[in-house]
C-alpha positions in Angstrom: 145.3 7.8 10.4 146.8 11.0 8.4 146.8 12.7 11.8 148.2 10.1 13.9 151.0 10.3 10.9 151.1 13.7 11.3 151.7 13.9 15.1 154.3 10.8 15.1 156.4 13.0 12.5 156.3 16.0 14.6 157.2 13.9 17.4 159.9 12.3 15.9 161.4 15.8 14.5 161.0 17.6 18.0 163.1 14.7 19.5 165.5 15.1 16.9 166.1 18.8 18.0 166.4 18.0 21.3 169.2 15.5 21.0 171.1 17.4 18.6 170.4 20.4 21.3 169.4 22.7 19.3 168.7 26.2 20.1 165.5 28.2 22.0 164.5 29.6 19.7 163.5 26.7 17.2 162.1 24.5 19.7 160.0 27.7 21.1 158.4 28.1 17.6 157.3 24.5 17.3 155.1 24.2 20.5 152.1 25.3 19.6 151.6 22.2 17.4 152.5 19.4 19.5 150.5 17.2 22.0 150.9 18.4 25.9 153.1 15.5 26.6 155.3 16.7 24.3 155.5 20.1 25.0 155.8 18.9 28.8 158.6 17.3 27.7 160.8 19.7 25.6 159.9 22.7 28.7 161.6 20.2 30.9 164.7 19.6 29.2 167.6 20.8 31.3 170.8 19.1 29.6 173.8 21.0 29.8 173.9 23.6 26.6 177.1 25.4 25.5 177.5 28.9 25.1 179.0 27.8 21.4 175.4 25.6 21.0 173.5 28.7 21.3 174.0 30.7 18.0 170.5 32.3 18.2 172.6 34.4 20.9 175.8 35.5 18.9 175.4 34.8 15.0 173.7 38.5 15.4 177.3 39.7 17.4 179.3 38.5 14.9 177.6 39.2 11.1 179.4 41.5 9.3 182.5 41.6 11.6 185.9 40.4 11.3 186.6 37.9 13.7 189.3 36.5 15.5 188.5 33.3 17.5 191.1 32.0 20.0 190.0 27.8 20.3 191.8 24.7 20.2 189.8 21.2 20.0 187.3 21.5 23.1 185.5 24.5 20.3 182.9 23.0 19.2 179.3 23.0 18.5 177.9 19.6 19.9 175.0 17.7 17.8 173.9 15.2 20.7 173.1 15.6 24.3 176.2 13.6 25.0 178.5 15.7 23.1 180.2 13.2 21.1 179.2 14.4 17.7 179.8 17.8 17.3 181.3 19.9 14.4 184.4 22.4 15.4 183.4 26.5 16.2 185.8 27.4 13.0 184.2 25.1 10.4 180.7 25.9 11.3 181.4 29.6 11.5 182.9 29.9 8.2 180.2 27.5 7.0 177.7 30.1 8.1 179.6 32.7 6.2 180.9 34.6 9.1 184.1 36.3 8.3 187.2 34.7 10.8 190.1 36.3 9.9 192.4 34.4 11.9 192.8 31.7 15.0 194.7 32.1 18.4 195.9 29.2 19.6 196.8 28.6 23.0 199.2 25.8 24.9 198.6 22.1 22.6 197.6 24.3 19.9 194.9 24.7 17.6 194.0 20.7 17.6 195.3 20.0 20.6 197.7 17.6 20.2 201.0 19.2 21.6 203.0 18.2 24.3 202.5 20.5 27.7 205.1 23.1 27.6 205.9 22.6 23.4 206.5 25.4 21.6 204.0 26.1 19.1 204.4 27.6 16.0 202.4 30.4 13.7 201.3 28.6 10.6 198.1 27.9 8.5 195.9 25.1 9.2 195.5 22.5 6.7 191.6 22.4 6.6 190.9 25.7 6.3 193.7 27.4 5.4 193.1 30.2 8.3 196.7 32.0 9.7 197.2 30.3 12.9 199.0 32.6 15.7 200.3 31.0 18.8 199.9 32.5 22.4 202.3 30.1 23.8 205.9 30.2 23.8 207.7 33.9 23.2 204.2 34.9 22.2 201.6 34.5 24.7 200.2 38.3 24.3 198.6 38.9 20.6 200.5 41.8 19.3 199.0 44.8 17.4 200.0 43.5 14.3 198.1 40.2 15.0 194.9 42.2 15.7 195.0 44.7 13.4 191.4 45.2 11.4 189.6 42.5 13.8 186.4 44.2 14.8 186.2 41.4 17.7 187.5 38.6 19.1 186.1 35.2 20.3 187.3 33.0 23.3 185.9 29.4 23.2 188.3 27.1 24.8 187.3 24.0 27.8 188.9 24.9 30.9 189.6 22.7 34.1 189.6 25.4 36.9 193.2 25.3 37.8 195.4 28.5 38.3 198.3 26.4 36.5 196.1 25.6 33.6 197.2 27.7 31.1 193.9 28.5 29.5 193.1 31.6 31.7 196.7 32.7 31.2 196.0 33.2 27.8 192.4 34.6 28.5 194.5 37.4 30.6 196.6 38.6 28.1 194.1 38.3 25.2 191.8 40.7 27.0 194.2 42.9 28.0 195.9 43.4 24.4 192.1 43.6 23.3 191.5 46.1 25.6 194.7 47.7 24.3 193.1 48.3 20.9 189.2 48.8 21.9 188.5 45.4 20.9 185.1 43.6 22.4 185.6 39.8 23.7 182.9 37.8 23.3 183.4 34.5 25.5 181.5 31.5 24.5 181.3 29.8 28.1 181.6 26.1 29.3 181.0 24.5 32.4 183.8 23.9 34.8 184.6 20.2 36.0 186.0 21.3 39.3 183.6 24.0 39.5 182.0 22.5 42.4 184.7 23.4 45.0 187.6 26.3 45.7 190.6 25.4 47.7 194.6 25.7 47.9 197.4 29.0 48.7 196.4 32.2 47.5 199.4 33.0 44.7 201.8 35.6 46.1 202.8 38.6 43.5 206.2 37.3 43.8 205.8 34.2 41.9 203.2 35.7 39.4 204.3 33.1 36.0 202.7 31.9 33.1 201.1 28.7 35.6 199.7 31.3 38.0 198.8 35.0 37.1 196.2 36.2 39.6 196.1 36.3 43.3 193.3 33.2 43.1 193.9 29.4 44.8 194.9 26.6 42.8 191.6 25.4 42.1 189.3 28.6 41.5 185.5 27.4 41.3 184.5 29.2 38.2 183.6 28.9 34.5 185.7 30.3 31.7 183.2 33.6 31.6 182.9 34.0 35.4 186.8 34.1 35.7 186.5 36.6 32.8 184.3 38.9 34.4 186.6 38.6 37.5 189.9 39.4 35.7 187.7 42.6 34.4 186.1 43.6 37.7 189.4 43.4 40.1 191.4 45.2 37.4 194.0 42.7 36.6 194.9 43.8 33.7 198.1 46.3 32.4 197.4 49.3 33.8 193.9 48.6 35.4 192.4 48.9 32.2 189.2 46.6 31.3 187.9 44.8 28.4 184.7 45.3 26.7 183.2 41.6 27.6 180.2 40.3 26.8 179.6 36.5 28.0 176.8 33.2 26.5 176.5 31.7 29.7 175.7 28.1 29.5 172.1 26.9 30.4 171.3 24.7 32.9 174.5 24.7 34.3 175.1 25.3 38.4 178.5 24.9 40.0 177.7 21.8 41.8 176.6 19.9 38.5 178.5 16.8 37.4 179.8 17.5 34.0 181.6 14.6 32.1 183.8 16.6 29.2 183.4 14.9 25.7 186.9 16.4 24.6 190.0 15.8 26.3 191.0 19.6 27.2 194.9 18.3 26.4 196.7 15.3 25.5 197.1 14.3 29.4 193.8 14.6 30.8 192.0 11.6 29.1 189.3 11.2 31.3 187.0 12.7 34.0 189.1 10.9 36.6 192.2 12.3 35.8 190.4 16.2 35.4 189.1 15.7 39.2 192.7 14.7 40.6 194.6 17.1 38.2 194.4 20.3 40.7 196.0 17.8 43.5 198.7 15.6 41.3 199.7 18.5 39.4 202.1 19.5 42.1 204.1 16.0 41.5 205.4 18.4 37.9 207.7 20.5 40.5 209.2 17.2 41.9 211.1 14.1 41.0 207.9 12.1 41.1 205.7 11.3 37.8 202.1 11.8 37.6 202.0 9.4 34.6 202.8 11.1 31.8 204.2 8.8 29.4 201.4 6.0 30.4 197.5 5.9 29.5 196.6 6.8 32.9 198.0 10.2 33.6 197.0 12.0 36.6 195.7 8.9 37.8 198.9 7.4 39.3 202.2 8.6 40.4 205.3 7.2 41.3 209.2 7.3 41.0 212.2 5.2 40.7 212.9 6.9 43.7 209.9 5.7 46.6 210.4 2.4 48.7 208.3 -0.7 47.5 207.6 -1.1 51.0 205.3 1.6 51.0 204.4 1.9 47.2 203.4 -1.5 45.7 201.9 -0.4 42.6 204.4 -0.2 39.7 204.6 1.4 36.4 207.3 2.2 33.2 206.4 5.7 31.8 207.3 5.4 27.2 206.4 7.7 25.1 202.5 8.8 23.7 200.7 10.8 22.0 200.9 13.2 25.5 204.8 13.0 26.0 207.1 12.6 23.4 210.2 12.2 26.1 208.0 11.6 29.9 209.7 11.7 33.1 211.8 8.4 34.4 211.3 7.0 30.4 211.7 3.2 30.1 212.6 3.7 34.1 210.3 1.0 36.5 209.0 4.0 38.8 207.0 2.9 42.2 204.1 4.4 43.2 200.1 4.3 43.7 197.4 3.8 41.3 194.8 6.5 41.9 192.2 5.2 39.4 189.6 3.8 41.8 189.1 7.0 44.3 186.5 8.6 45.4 185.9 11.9 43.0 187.6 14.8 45.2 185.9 18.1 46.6 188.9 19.6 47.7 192.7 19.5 47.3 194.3 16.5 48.7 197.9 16.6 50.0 198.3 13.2 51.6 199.9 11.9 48.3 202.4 14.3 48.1 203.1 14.8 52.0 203.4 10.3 51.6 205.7 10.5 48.6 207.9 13.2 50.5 208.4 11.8 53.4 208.7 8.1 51.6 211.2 8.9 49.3 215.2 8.4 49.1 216.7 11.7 49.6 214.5 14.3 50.8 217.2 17.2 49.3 216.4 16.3 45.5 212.3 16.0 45.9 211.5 19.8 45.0 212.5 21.3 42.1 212.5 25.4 41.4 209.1 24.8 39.2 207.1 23.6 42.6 207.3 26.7 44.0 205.7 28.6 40.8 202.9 25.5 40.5 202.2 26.4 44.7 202.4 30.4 44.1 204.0 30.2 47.4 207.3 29.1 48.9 205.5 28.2 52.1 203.9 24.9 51.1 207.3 23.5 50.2 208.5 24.7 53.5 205.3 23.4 55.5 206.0 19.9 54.2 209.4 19.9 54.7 208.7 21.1 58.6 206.6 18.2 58.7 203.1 19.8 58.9 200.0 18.0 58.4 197.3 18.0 55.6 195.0 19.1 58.3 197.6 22.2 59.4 199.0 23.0 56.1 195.4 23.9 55.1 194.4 26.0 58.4 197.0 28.5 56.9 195.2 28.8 54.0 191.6 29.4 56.2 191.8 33.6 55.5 192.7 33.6 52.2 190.2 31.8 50.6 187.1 33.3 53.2 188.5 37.0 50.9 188.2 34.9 47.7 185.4 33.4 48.5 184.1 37.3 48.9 185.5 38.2 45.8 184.2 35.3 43.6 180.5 35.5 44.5 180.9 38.8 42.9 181.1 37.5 39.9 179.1 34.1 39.7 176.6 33.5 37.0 175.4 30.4 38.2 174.8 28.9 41.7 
């Protein structure tokens, strides 16, 4: 009876571990003493685990450094399979007694919770009382000053794979001023929601801007550490220089997994659904249409005040939320379609937009300057206003992303 005690206890405390999923290293030590079943069982384990999860890995990197850590609220280290409960990178960190100097925060800021395009402000943060330093606004490049005695610097934020995401903006310049001062990057990876496809205009030089930085398409197909190693091995940076990078690639992660994210990445993407039609209704931000900011479904919908309710039946009123303080067409009935019931997209759609252009009351004021900047190109404002198809608008896109496609797999850590 002792024994059958005895095994049910180390049963129940090896299935503890593995929903909390903890590291290797602890669940490697306890085999030896479990039943084959068991040990059958914890081999065969694939759930998704973080690069932050996996402290075995980098708790050795970072003792006896001072550390820099650029996150916002997607940093944490999850306790459960699912990711719901989880503690944030900072808290833990310190907890463990390594020494953070300070935190860079990127576009929403260090909790997230800042409208897109808000500047954010230095400051402390209340819990922990580390300096905060913004890299969005005037600041999007940590200075000298803001580096000075870091011995290294660690990037742990959840990307979407969008070129207009800011995210890998702010991965650019922090390992380029980095590199600037011979400081090692260690990146903490994630998986990519849209990882699963590439697709859209390859960004011209000429409208290089803080929504597109690198000759890539708008929706890239990589993690967070992939896109790192890219922006190192194509020489992106100031001056060709490179950063001394060193990545935690997630485990059991391949590109064509489905990964529901636990944390929104910002105030606007709420759900899965609204992460997988972000890369296509994010062009609707350089037009007069919405994309439902302002309503609990954004990036799920889009409409205007401005599209016949002939042709757009579904109706919405965009007030102000916890993602936009002042939305587009505020208090304003805008017409439109409601998105939320699609099929999960593998590849950019255009039929919305192309529909809402060629739907709406006066052609002249659709675009705005900011389309062009979101595209990377002027030609897919000028395709859609020639009248081009989905279907021919993309055939000019054919050669440019066969060379990406050459260039990424040079970097892939995963299938």
């Amino acid at each position: 009876m002792r024994l059958n005690v005895f095994k049910n206890t180390v049963l129940l405390f090896v299935l503890v571990m593995i929903s909390c999923a903890n590291v290797t290293k602890s669940k490697s030590e306890n085999l030896t003493i479990l039943d084959d079943d068991v040990q059958k069982q914890v081999k065969e384990d694939k759930s998704i685990v973080v690069g932050a999860n996996q402290t075995e890995l980098y708790l050795p990197i970072l003792k006896g450094k001072r550390i820099g850590i650029v996150a916002n609220q997607t940093s944490v280290i999850f306790k459960t399979k699912e990711g719901y409960t989880n503690t944030h990178l900072v808290d833990s960190l310190l907890a463990l007694n390594i020494n953070i100097k300070s935190v860079f925060a990127p576009e929403h800021g260090f909790r997230g919770t800042a409208d897109a395009g808000e500047v954010i402000k230095d400051g402390l943060d209340i819990k922990t009382n580390l300096p905060i330093v913004s890299l969005y606004g005037k600041n999007k490049k940590p200075s000298i000053e803001q580096l000075k005695g870091l011995d290294l610097v660690v990037f742990d934020i959840q990307d979407v794979g969008a070129r207009f995401y800011t995210y890998i903006s702010s991965l650019h310049y922090v390992m380029e001023a980095c590199a600037e001062q011979h400081i090692p990057v260690l990146i903490l990876d994630r998986p990519n929601p849209n990882g699963h496809y590439f697709d859209g205009p390859i960004l011209e030089a000429a409208h290089k801007s803080f929504v597109g930085i690198h000759p890539i398409p708008t929706v890239h197909g990589m993690t967070i550490g992939e896109y790192a190693k890219m922006i190192n091995g194509e020489k992106w940076l100031k001056n060709e220089i490179q950063c001394e990078l060193q990545v935690i690639p997630v485990k059991n992660y391949h590109h064509n997994l489905e990964y529901s994210l636990p944390i929104k990445p910002s105030p606007n993407l709420p759900n899965d659904k609204s992460i997988n039609l972000y890369p296509s209704l994010c062009f609707f931000e350089g037009t007069n249409v919405s994309a439902g900011r302002g309503t609990e479904t954004q990036f799920q919908i889009f409409g205007s005040p401005f599209l016949n309710t002939e042709t757009f039946t579904f109706q919405f009123k965009p007030k102000p939320n916890h993602g936009a303080k002042h939305p587009k067409y505020e208090n304003k009935l805008c017409n439109g379609e409601d998105l939320t019931q699609t099929k999960n997209l593998n590849a950019l759609n255009l039929n919305w937009l192309i529909k809402a252009y060629n739907n709406t009351e006066n052609k002249a004021n659709f675009f705005n300057s900011f389309f062009t900047k979101l595209a990377g190109t002027v030609k897919l404002k000028q395709q859609i206003e020639a009248g081009l198809s989905t279907s021919e608008i993309k055939a000019t896109w054919a050669d440019g992303l066969e060379a990406f496609g050459k260039t990424r797999a040079k970097y892939l850590i995963y299938e």
